[in-house]
CSV table of C-alpha atoms in Angstrom, one decimal:
chain,number,residue,atom,x,y,z
T,1,MET,CA,0.0,0.0,0.0
T,2,SER,CA,1.3,3.5,-0.8
T,3,THR,CA,1.5,6.6,1.4
T,4,MET,CA,-0.6,9.7,1.9
T,5,THR,CA,1.1,12.1,-0.6
T,6,GLN,CA,0.7,15.9,-0.6
T,7,THR,CA,-1.4,15.6,-3.8
T,8,ARG,CA,-3.8,13.3,-2.0
T,9,LYS,CA,-4.1,15.6,0.9
T,10,HIS,CA,-4.8,18.5,-1.4
T,11,LEU,CA,-7.4,16.5,-3.2
T,12,LEU,CA,-9.3,15.7,0.0
T,13,TYR,CA,-9.0,19.2,1.3
T,14,LEU,CA,-10.5,20.7,-1.9
T,15,MET,CA,-13.3,18.1,-2.0
T,16,ALA,CA,-14.2,19.3,1.5
T,17,CYS,CA,-14.1,22.9,0.4
T,18,ALA,CA,-16.4,22.2,-2.5
T,19,LEU,CA,-18.9,20.2,-0.4
T,20,GLN,CA,-19.0,23.0,2.2
T,21,GLY,CA,-18.9,25.9,-0.2
T,22,THR,CA,-15.9,27.3,1.6
T,23,SER,CA,-12.9,29.1,0.1
T,24,ALA,CA,-9.6,27.3,0.4
T,25,GLN,CA,-6.8,28.7,2.5
T,26,GLU,CA,-4.0,29.7,0.1
T,27,GLU,CA,-1.2,28.6,2.5
T,28,ILE,CA,-2.5,25.0,2.5
T,29,LEU,CA,-2.2,24.8,-1.3
T,30,ALA,CA,1.1,26.7,-1.5
T,31,ASP,CA,3.0,23.6,-2.7
T,32,ALA,CA,0.2,22.1,-4.8
T,33,ASP,CA,1.1,20.5,-8.1
T,34,LEU,CA,-2.0,21.3,-10.2
T,35,LYS,CA,-1.0,19.0,-13.0
T,36,GLN,CA,-0.6,15.9,-10.7
T,37,LEU,CA,-3.7,17.0,-8.8
T,38,LEU,CA,-5.8,16.9,-12.0
T,39,ILE,CA,-4.5,13.5,-12.9
T,40,MET,CA,-5.5,12.2,-9.5
T,41,ALA,CA,-8.9,14.0,-9.6
T,42,LYS,CA,-9.7,12.4,-12.9
T,43,LYS,CA,-8.7,8.9,-11.6
T,44,HIS,CA,-11.2,9.4,-8.8
T,45,SER,CA,-13.9,11.1,-10.9
T,46,VAL,CA,-13.9,14.2,-8.8
T,47,SER,CA,-12.2,16.7,-11.1
T,48,SER,CA,-15.4,18.8,-11.5
T,49,MET,CA,-15.9,18.9,-7.7
T,50,VAL,CA,-12.2,19.8,-7.0
T,51,CYS,CA,-12.2,22.4,-9.8
T,52,MET,CA,-15.2,24.2,-8.3
T,53,ALA,CA,-13.1,24.9,-5.2
T,54,LEU,CA,-9.7,25.3,-6.9
T,55,GLU,CA,-10.8,27.9,-9.4
T,56,LYS,CA,-11.5,30.4,-6.6
T,57,THR,CA,-7.9,30.4,-5.4
T,58,ALA,CA,-4.9,32.5,-6.2
T,59,ILE,CA,-2.8,29.5,-7.0
T,60,PHE,CA,-5.2,28.7,-9.8
T,61,ALA,CA,-5.3,32.3,-11.0
T,62,ASN,CA,-1.6,32.3,-11.2
T,63,ALA,CA,-1.2,28.9,-12.9
T,64,ASP,CA,-0.2,28.7,-16.6
T,65,GLU,CA,-3.0,29.0,-19.1
T,66,THR,CA,-2.7,25.4,-20.3
T,67,THR,CA,-3.2,24.0,-16.8
T,68,LYS,CA,-6.1,26.3,-16.1
T,69,LYS,CA,-7.7,25.3,-19.4
T,70,GLN,CA,-7.4,21.6,-18.7
T,71,TRP,CA,-9.0,22.0,-15.3
T,72,LEU,CA,-11.9,24.1,-16.7
T,73,GLU,CA,-12.4,21.7,-19.6
T,74,ALA,CA,-12.6,18.8,-17.1
T,75,LYS,CA,-15.3,20.7,-15.1
T,76,ASN,CA,-17.3,21.9,-18.0
T,77,LYS,CA,-17.1,18.4,-19.7
T,78,ALA,CA,-18.6,16.9,-16.5
T,79,ILE,CA,-21.4,19.4,-16.3
T,80,ARG,CA,-22.2,19.1,-20.0
T,81,LYS,CA,-22.2,15.3,-19.7
T,82,ASN,CA,-24.6,15.3,-16.8
T,83,MET,CA,-26.9,17.6,-18.7
T,84,LEU,CA,-26.9,15.4,-21.8
T,85,LEU,CA,-27.4,12.2,-19.7
T,86,ASP,CA,-30.3,13.9,-17.8
T,87,ALA,CA,-32.0,14.8,-21.0
T,88,GLU,CA,-31.5,11.3,-22.6
T,89,ARG,CA,-32.5,9.5,-19.5
T,90,LYS,CA,-35.7,11.6,-19.4
T,91,ALA,CA,-36.5,10.5,-23.0
T,92,ILE,CA,-35.8,6.8,-22.2
T,93,LEU,CA,-38.0,6.9,-19.1
T,94,HIS,CA,-40.8,8.5,-21.2
T,95,GLU,CA,-40.5,5.5,-23.6
T,96,LEU,CA,-40.7,3.1,-20.7
T,97,GLU,CA,-43.7,4.9,-19.3
T,98,THR,CA,-45.4,4.9,-22.7
T,99,GLN,CA,-44.9,1.2,-23.2
T,100,GLY,CA,-46.1,0.3,-19.7
T,101,ILE,CA,-42.7,-1.1,-18.4
T,102,TRP,CA,-42.1,-0.4,-14.7
T,103,TYR,CA,-38.7,1.2,-13.9
T,104,MET,CA,-36.5,2.8,-11.3
T,105,PRO,CA,-33.4,5.0,-11.9
T,106,LEU,CA,-30.6,3.9,-9.6
T,107,LYS,CA,-27.6,5.3,-7.8
T,108,GLY,CA,-25.8,8.3,-9.3
T,109,SER,CA,-28.7,9.6,-11.4
T,110,ILE,CA,-30.5,10.3,-8.1
T,111,LEU,CA,-27.6,11.0,-5.8
T,112,LYS,CA,-26.0,13.6,-8.1
T,113,ASP,CA,-28.9,16.0,-7.4
T,114,TRP,CA,-28.1,16.0,-3.7
T,115,TYR,CA,-24.7,17.5,-4.1
T,116,PRO,CA,-24.4,21.3,-3.5
T,117,LYS,CA,-24.0,22.3,-7.2
T,118,PRO,CA,-25.0,20.8,-10.6
T,119,GLY,CA,-22.2,18.8,-12.2
T,120,MET,CA,-20.3,18.5,-8.9
T,121,ARG,CA,-20.9,14.7,-8.9
T,122,GLU,CA,-19.7,13.2,-12.1
T,123,MET,CA,-21.6,10.5,-14.0
T,124,ALA,CA,-20.2,7.7,-16.2
T,125,ASP,CA,-23.5,6.0,-17.1
T,126,ASN,CA,-27.2,5.6,-16.3
T,127,ASP,CA,-28.3,2.7,-14.3
T,128,ILE,CA,-32.0,1.8,-14.4
T,129,LEU,CA,-33.8,-1.2,-12.9
T,130,PHE,CA,-36.8,-2.4,-14.9
T,131,ASP,CA,-39.4,-5.1,-15.5
T,132,PRO,CA,-37.5,-8.2,-16.8
T,133,SER,CA,-40.5,-9.2,-18.9
T,134,GLY,CA,-39.9,-6.0,-21.0
T,135,ARG,CA,-36.3,-6.9,-21.9
T,136,GLU,CA,-36.9,-7.3,-25.6
T,137,GLN,CA,-39.0,-4.1,-25.7
T,138,VAL,CA,-36.2,-2.2,-24.0
T,139,ARG,CA,-33.7,-3.3,-26.5
T,140,GLU,CA,-35.9,-2.2,-29.3
T,141,ILE,CA,-36.3,1.2,-27.6
T,142,PHE,CA,-32.5,1.7,-27.5
T,143,GLN,CA,-32.0,0.4,-31.0
T,144,ASN,CA,-34.6,2.8,-32.4
T,145,ARG,CA,-32.7,5.6,-30.7
T,146,GLY,CA,-29.4,4.6,-32.5
T,147,TYR,CA,-27.7,2.7,-29.6
T,148,LYS,CA,-25.4,-0.2,-30.0
T,149,THR,CA,-26.2,-3.3,-28.0
T,150,VAL,CA,-22.9,-4.0,-26.1
T,151,SER,CA,-24.3,-6.8,-23.9
T,152,PHE,CA,-27.7,-8.5,-23.9
T,153,ARG,CA,-28.9,-11.3,-21.6
T,154,LYS,CA,-25.3,-12.0,-20.3
T,155,GLY,CA,-25.9,-11.1,-16.7
T,156,ASN,CA,-28.2,-9.1,-14.6
T,157,HIS,CA,-28.0,-6.0,-16.8
T,158,ASP,CA,-27.9,-5.2,-20.5
T,159,VAL,CA,-25.6,-2.5,-21.8
T,160,TYR,CA,-26.4,0.1,-24.5
T,161,GLU,CA,-24.0,2.7,-25.9
T,162,LYS,CA,-24.2,5.6,-28.3
T,163,ALA,CA,-21.5,8.1,-29.3
T,164,PRO,CA,-20.3,10.4,-28.0
T,165,ILE,CA,-21.0,9.8,-24.3
T,166,TYR,CA,-24.3,7.9,-23.8
T,167,ASN,CA,-24.1,4.7,-21.8
T,168,PHE,CA,-27.0,2.9,-20.2
T,169,GLU,CA,-27.0,-0.2,-18.0
T,170,MET,CA,-30.5,-1.6,-17.8
T,171,HIS,CA,-30.8,-3.9,-14.8
T,172,VAL,CA,-33.3,-6.8,-14.4
T,173,SER,CA,-32.0,-7.5,-10.9
T,174,LEU,CA,-29.7,-5.6,-8.5
T,175,PHE,CA,-26.8,-7.9,-7.8
T,176,HIS,CA,-25.0,-10.7,-9.4
T,177,GLY,CA,-21.5,-12.2,-9.4
T,178,MET,CA,-21.0,-11.7,-5.7
T,179,TYR,CA,-18.4,-13.4,-3.6
T,180,LYS,CA,-19.8,-16.6,-2.2
T,181,GLU,CA,-20.0,-15.2,1.4
T,182,LEU,CA,-22.1,-12.2,0.2
T,183,ALA,CA,-24.2,-13.9,-2.5
T,184,GLU,CA,-26.8,-15.5,-0.1
T,185,GLN,CA,-27.4,-12.3,1.9
T,186,TYR,CA,-27.6,-10.0,-1.1
T,187,THR,CA,-29.9,-12.4,-3.1
T,188,GLU,CA,-32.3,-12.9,-0.1
T,189,GLN,CA,-32.7,-9.1,0.5
T,190,TYR,CA,-33.0,-8.0,-3.1
T,191,GLU,CA,-34.6,-10.8,-5.1
T,192,ASN,CA,-38.1,-9.4,-4.6
T,193,VAL,CA,-37.2,-5.8,-4.3
T,194,LYS,CA,-40.1,-4.6,-6.5
T,195,GLU,CA,-42.5,-5.4,-3.7
T,196,ARG,CA,-40.9,-2.8,-1.4
T,197,LEU,CA,-40.7,0.1,-4.0
T,198,LEU,CA,-42.7,3.2,-3.7
T,199,PRO,CA,-44.7,4.7,-6.6
T,200,VAL,CA,-43.5,8.1,-7.9
T,201,ASP,CA,-46.0,10.9,-8.0
T,202,GLY,CA,-47.0,12.0,-11.5
T,203,THR,CA,-46.1,8.7,-13.1
T,204,VAL,CA,-47.7,5.3,-13.5
T,205,TYR,CA,-44.8,3.0,-13.9
T,206,GLN,CA,-41.9,4.7,-12.1
T,207,PHE,CA,-40.9,3.5,-8.7
T,208,ALA,CA,-38.3,4.6,-6.0
T,209,PHE,CA,-36.6,3.1,-3.0
T,210,THR,CA,-37.6,4.1,0.5
T,211,PRO,CA,-34.9,6.4,2.0
T,212,GLU,CA,-33.7,3.4,4.1
T,213,ASP,CA,-33.5,1.1,1.1
T,214,PHE,CA,-31.8,3.7,-1.1
T,215,TYR,CA,-29.1,4.2,1.5
T,216,VAL,CA,-28.6,0.5,2.2
T,217,PHE,CA,-28.5,-0.4,-1.5
T,218,ALA,CA,-25.9,2.3,-2.2
T,219,LEU,CA,-23.7,1.0,0.7
T,220,ALA,CA,-24.2,-2.6,-0.5
T,221,HIS,CA,-23.1,-1.6,-4.0
T,222,ALA,CA,-20.1,0.4,-2.6
T,223,TYR,CA,-19.1,-2.6,-0.5
T,224,LYS,CA,-19.3,-4.9,-3.5
T,225,HIS,CA,-16.7,-2.8,-5.2
T,226,TYR,CA,-14.7,-2.1,-2.0
T,227,SER,CA,-14.3,-5.8,-1.2
T,228,HIS,CA,-13.5,-6.8,-4.8
T,229,SER,CA,-11.2,-4.4,-6.6
T,230,GLY,CA,-11.7,-1.3,-4.4
T,231,THR,CA,-13.5,2.0,-4.9
T,232,GLY,CA,-12.2,5.6,-4.8
T,233,VAL,CA,-12.7,8.7,-2.6
T,234,ARG,CA,-15.8,9.7,-4.5
T,235,THR,CA,-17.6,6.9,-2.7
T,236,LEU,CA,-16.7,8.6,0.6
T,237,ALA,CA,-18.2,11.9,-0.7
T,238,ASP,CA,-21.3,10.0,-1.8
T,239,ILE,CA,-21.7,8.5,1.7
T,240,TYR,CA,-21.3,11.9,3.3
T,241,VAL,CA,-23.8,13.5,0.9
T,242,MET,CA,-26.3,10.7,1.5
T,243,GLU,CA,-26.0,11.0,5.3
T,244,ARG,CA,-26.6,14.8,5.0
T,245,HIS,CA,-29.7,14.3,2.8
T,246,LEU,CA,-31.2,11.2,4.3
T,247,GLY,CA,-30.0,11.2,7.8
T,248,ASP,CA,-32.9,13.0,9.4
T,249,ILE,CA,-35.6,11.1,7.5
T,250,MET,CA,-34.3,7.5,7.7
T,251,ASP,CA,-35.3,5.0,10.3
T,252,ARG,CA,-31.8,4.3,11.6
T,253,ASP,CA,-32.9,1.1,13.4
T,254,GLU,CA,-34.2,-0.3,10.1
T,255,VAL,CA,-31.0,0.7,8.3
T,256,GLU,CA,-28.9,-1.0,11.0
T,257,GLN,CA,-31.0,-4.1,10.8
T,258,LYS,CA,-30.6,-4.4,7.0
T,259,LEU,CA,-26.9,-3.6,7.0
T,260,THR,CA,-26.4,-6.3,9.6
T,261,GLN,CA,-28.3,-8.8,7.6
T,262,LEU,CA,-26.1,-8.0,4.6
T,263,GLY,CA,-23.0,-8.3,6.8
T,264,ILE,CA,-21.8,-4.7,6.0
T,265,ALA,CA,-22.7,-2.8,9.1
T,266,GLU,CA,-19.1,-2.5,10.2
T,267,TYR,CA,-18.1,-1.3,6.7
T,268,GLU,CA,-20.9,1.3,6.7
T,269,GLN,CA,-20.1,2.6,10.1
T,270,HIS,CA,-16.3,3.0,9.5
T,271,SER,CA,-16.8,4.6,6.1
T,272,ARG,CA,-19.5,7.0,7.3
T,273,VAL,CA,-17.4,8.1,10.3
T,274,LEU,CA,-14.4,8.5,8.0
T,275,ALA,CA,-16.4,10.5,5.5
T,276,GLU,CA,-17.8,12.7,8.3
T,277,LYS,CA,-14.3,13.5,9.6
T,278,LEU,CA,-13.0,14.3,6.1
T,279,PHE,CA,-15.8,16.4,4.8
T,280,SER,CA,-18.0,17.9,7.6
T,281,ALA,CA,-15.5,20.7,8.2
T,282,VAL,CA,-12.8,22.3,6.0
T,283,ARG,CA,-9.4,21.6,7.4
T,284,PRO,CA,-6.1,20.0,6.3
T,285,LEU,CA,-5.7,16.3,6.8
T,286,ALA,CA,-3.0,16.8,9.4
T,287,GLU,CA,-5.6,18.4,11.7
T,288,ILE,CA,-8.1,15.6,11.4
T,289,GLU,CA,-7.8,13.0,14.1
T,290,LEU,CA,-7.9,9.6,12.4
T,291,THR,CA,-7.4,6.2,14.1
T,292,GLU,CA,-4.8,3.8,12.6
T,293,ASP,CA,-7.6,1.8,11.1
T,294,GLU,CA,-9.1,4.9,9.5
T,295,LYS,CA,-5.8,5.9,8.1
T,296,GLU,CA,-5.4,2.4,6.6
T,297,MET,CA,-9.0,2.5,5.2
T,298,LEU,CA,-8.4,6.0,3.7
T,299,LEU,CA,-5.3,4.8,1.9
T,300,TYR,CA,-7.2,1.8,0.5
T,301,TYR,CA,-9.8,4.2,-0.9
T,302,CYS,CA,-7.1,6.5,-2.3
T,303,ASP,CA,-5.2,3.6,-3.9
T,304,ALA,CA,-8.2,2.2,-5.6
T,305,THR,CA,-9.4,5.1,-7.7
T,306,THR,CA,-13.0,5.2,-9.0
T,307,TYR,CA,-13.2,1.6,-10.4
T,308,GLY,CA,-10.7,-0.2,-8.3
T,309,THR,CA,-7.4,-1.9,-9.3
T,310,VAL,CA,-6.4,-5.3,-10.6
T,311,GLY,CA,-4.1,-5.7,-7.6
T,312,ASN,CA,-7.0,-5.2,-5.1
T,313,SER,CA,-9.1,-7.7,-7.1
T,314,VAL,CA,-6.5,-10.4,-7.2
T,315,ASN,CA,-5.5,-9.8,-3.5
T,316,ASN,CA,-9.1,-10.0,-2.3
T,317,ARG,CA,-9.9,-13.1,-4.4
T,318,LEU,CA,-6.8,-14.9,-3.2
T,319,HIS,CA,-7.8,-14.4,0.4
T,320,GLU,CA,-11.3,-15.5,-0.3
T,321,LEU,CA,-9.9,-18.8,-1.7
T,322,GLN,CA,-7.5,-19.3,1.1
T,323,GLU,CA,-10.0,-18.5,3.9
T,324,ASP,CA,-7.5,-17.7,6.6
T,325,SER,CA,-5.1,-14.9,7.5
T,326,GLU,CA,-1.9,-16.7,6.7
T,327,ASP,CA,0.4,-15.6,3.9
T,328,ILE,CA,-0.9,-16.6,0.5
T,329,THR,CA,0.5,-20.0,-0.5
T,330,LEU,CA,1.5,-21.3,-3.9
T,331,ARG,CA,-1.4,-23.8,-3.7
T,332,THR,CA,-3.8,-20.9,-3.4
T,333,LYS,CA,-2.3,-19.1,-6.4
T,334,LEU,CA,-2.6,-22.2,-8.5
T,335,LYS,CA,-6.2,-22.6,-7.4
T,336,TYR,CA,-6.8,-19.0,-8.4
T,337,CYS,CA,-5.3,-19.7,-11.9
T,338,CYS,CA,-7.5,-22.7,-12.3
T,339,VAL,CA,-10.7,-20.8,-11.4
T,340,ARG,CA,-9.7,-17.9,-13.7
T,341,LEU,CA,-8.7,-20.2,-16.6
T,342,PHE,CA,-11.5,-22.8,-16.3
T,343,PRO,CA,-14.6,-21.0,-14.8
T,344,GLY,CA,-17.5,-23.3,-13.9
T,345,ARG,CA,-21.2,-23.4,-15.0
T,346,GLU,CA,-22.3,-20.8,-12.4
T,347,PHE,CA,-20.0,-18.3,-14.0
T,348,CYS,CA,-21.4,-19.1,-17.4
T,349,LYS,CA,-25.0,-18.8,-16.0
T,350,LEU,CA,-24.4,-15.1,-15.5
T,351,TYR,CA,-22.2,-14.2,-18.5
T,352,TYR,CA,-22.6,-17.0,-21.1
T,353,PRO,CA,-26.0,-18.5,-20.8
T,354,PHE,CA,-25.6,-20.6,-24.0
T,355,VAL,CA,-22.7,-22.4,-22.5
T,356,TYR,CA,-24.6,-22.9,-19.2
T,357,SER,CA,-27.5,-24.4,-21.1
T,358,HIS,CA,-25.2,-26.7,-23.2
T,359,PRO,CA,-22.6,-28.0,-20.7
T,360,TRP,CA,-20.9,-30.1,-23.5
T,361,THR,CA,-19.6,-26.8,-24.9
T,362,LEU,CA,-17.7,-25.9,-21.7
T,363,PRO,CA,-14.2,-27.3,-22.8
T,364,PHE,CA,-14.5,-25.4,-26.1
T,365,PHE,CA,-15.5,-22.3,-24.1
T,366,TRP,CA,-12.3,-22.6,-22.0
T,367,VAL,CA,-10.1,-22.8,-25.0
T,368,TRP,CA,-11.8,-19.8,-26.6
T,369,ARG,CA,-11.6,-17.8,-23.4
T,370,ILE,CA,-7.9,-18.4,-23.0
T,371,VAL,CA,-7.1,-17.5,-26.6
T,372,TYR,CA,-9.5,-14.5,-26.5
T,373,ARG,CA,-8.1,-13.0,-23.3
T,374,SER,CA,-4.6,-13.5,-24.4
T,375,ILE,CA,-5.3,-11.4,-27.5
T,376,ALA,CA,-8.1,-9.0,-26.8
T,377,ASN,CA,-7.2,-8.4,-23.1
T,378,LYS,CA,-3.5,-8.8,-23.2
T,379,LYS,CA,-2.8,-5.7,-21.1
T,380,ASN,CA,-5.3,-6.7,-18.4
T,381,LEU,CA,-3.9,-10.2,-18.3
T,382,GLN,CA,-0.4,-8.9,-17.9
T,383,GLN,CA,-1.5,-6.7,-15.0
T,384,GLU,CA,-3.4,-9.6,-13.4
T,385,LEU,CA,-0.3,-11.9,-13.6
T,386,LYS,CA,1.9,-9.2,-12.2
T,387,ALA,CA,-0.5,-8.6,-9.3
T,388,LEU,CA,-0.7,-12.4,-8.7
T,389,LYS,CA,3.1,-12.6,-8.5
T,390,ALA,CA,3.4,-9.7,-6.1
T,391,VAL,CA,0.7,-10.7,-3.6
T,392,SER,CA,2.1,-12.2,-0.4
T,393,ARG,CA,-0.1,-11.0,2.5
T,394,ARG,CA,-3.3,-9.0,2.9
């Protein structure tokens, strides 16, 4: 694990400034490297948020024009993308409403509006839960709007893309592909989720989570990433914003019960307390009292970036396979390689339903997978092998 660099400290400080609407103290940013700060902000998908605080400072005003332009372009691009995604999502939801398909926007498309300013919370795609019986109709909707079908019936969501920035993930269920120790709890709590949804005023077919379920689902989704390949500091900002927006209207006892059932109560508590310490007041990291566990957790968030790392994924998977706290053995690494090279039918059930339905094709699938990954995903494969070689202890 790496260290808490000055750039990371500046990033967290400016995020707090943006969330609180407070001007940054110039002396805290005196040694800031704006180019490295932008690189890091982009990796964590917080460049717009950080720019909103940074652009008010003297250090930004005195920066070279190229650097300032890059920062402003990153912010404006995020704002414009959010606006385009909002408009497109509105059109898609209208289509679903017209065709009588029940639906519910998920995660960031709701959460982004709880941030202090438009465009502060960056969006990569649109996630929508919808009636599985309308899967073919939904594909037709997207095809008629010029979208390319990237993935269809290969998991719990279908993916549609259209240039230049449109990306929709249309979910027929909320979770899949969980680690074995999480799968049972997640499936039990979310398999009949439609029964707990609330109708949205002014619509016939749109639904929404209760405040409690929205919060718990967001934390469950965050933990899925956190425990797999990791997730970046934007997740901590999301947790802070959700607590500010929902804290007074949620039934905390119900939330605690559901978090406990999912086995993520400890993760939620530690992340929520850490987010509160980082963003509830504007102060440099050196003045924030963090426990050793909180420091370690923060470094894990900082290392991961928005979508996690291959190293985290390999490390966490190895420890799941070994199921103890000892150093990773060669036997465990070989087991990992076998699982990755020769996935079983349950994997195919989620991602390759034809293979799942025709077990006799499994050996041919393994050969195809090895060849395909070696060619099409060569870079990712090299990163995975490098991470596998480097892992020794958690």
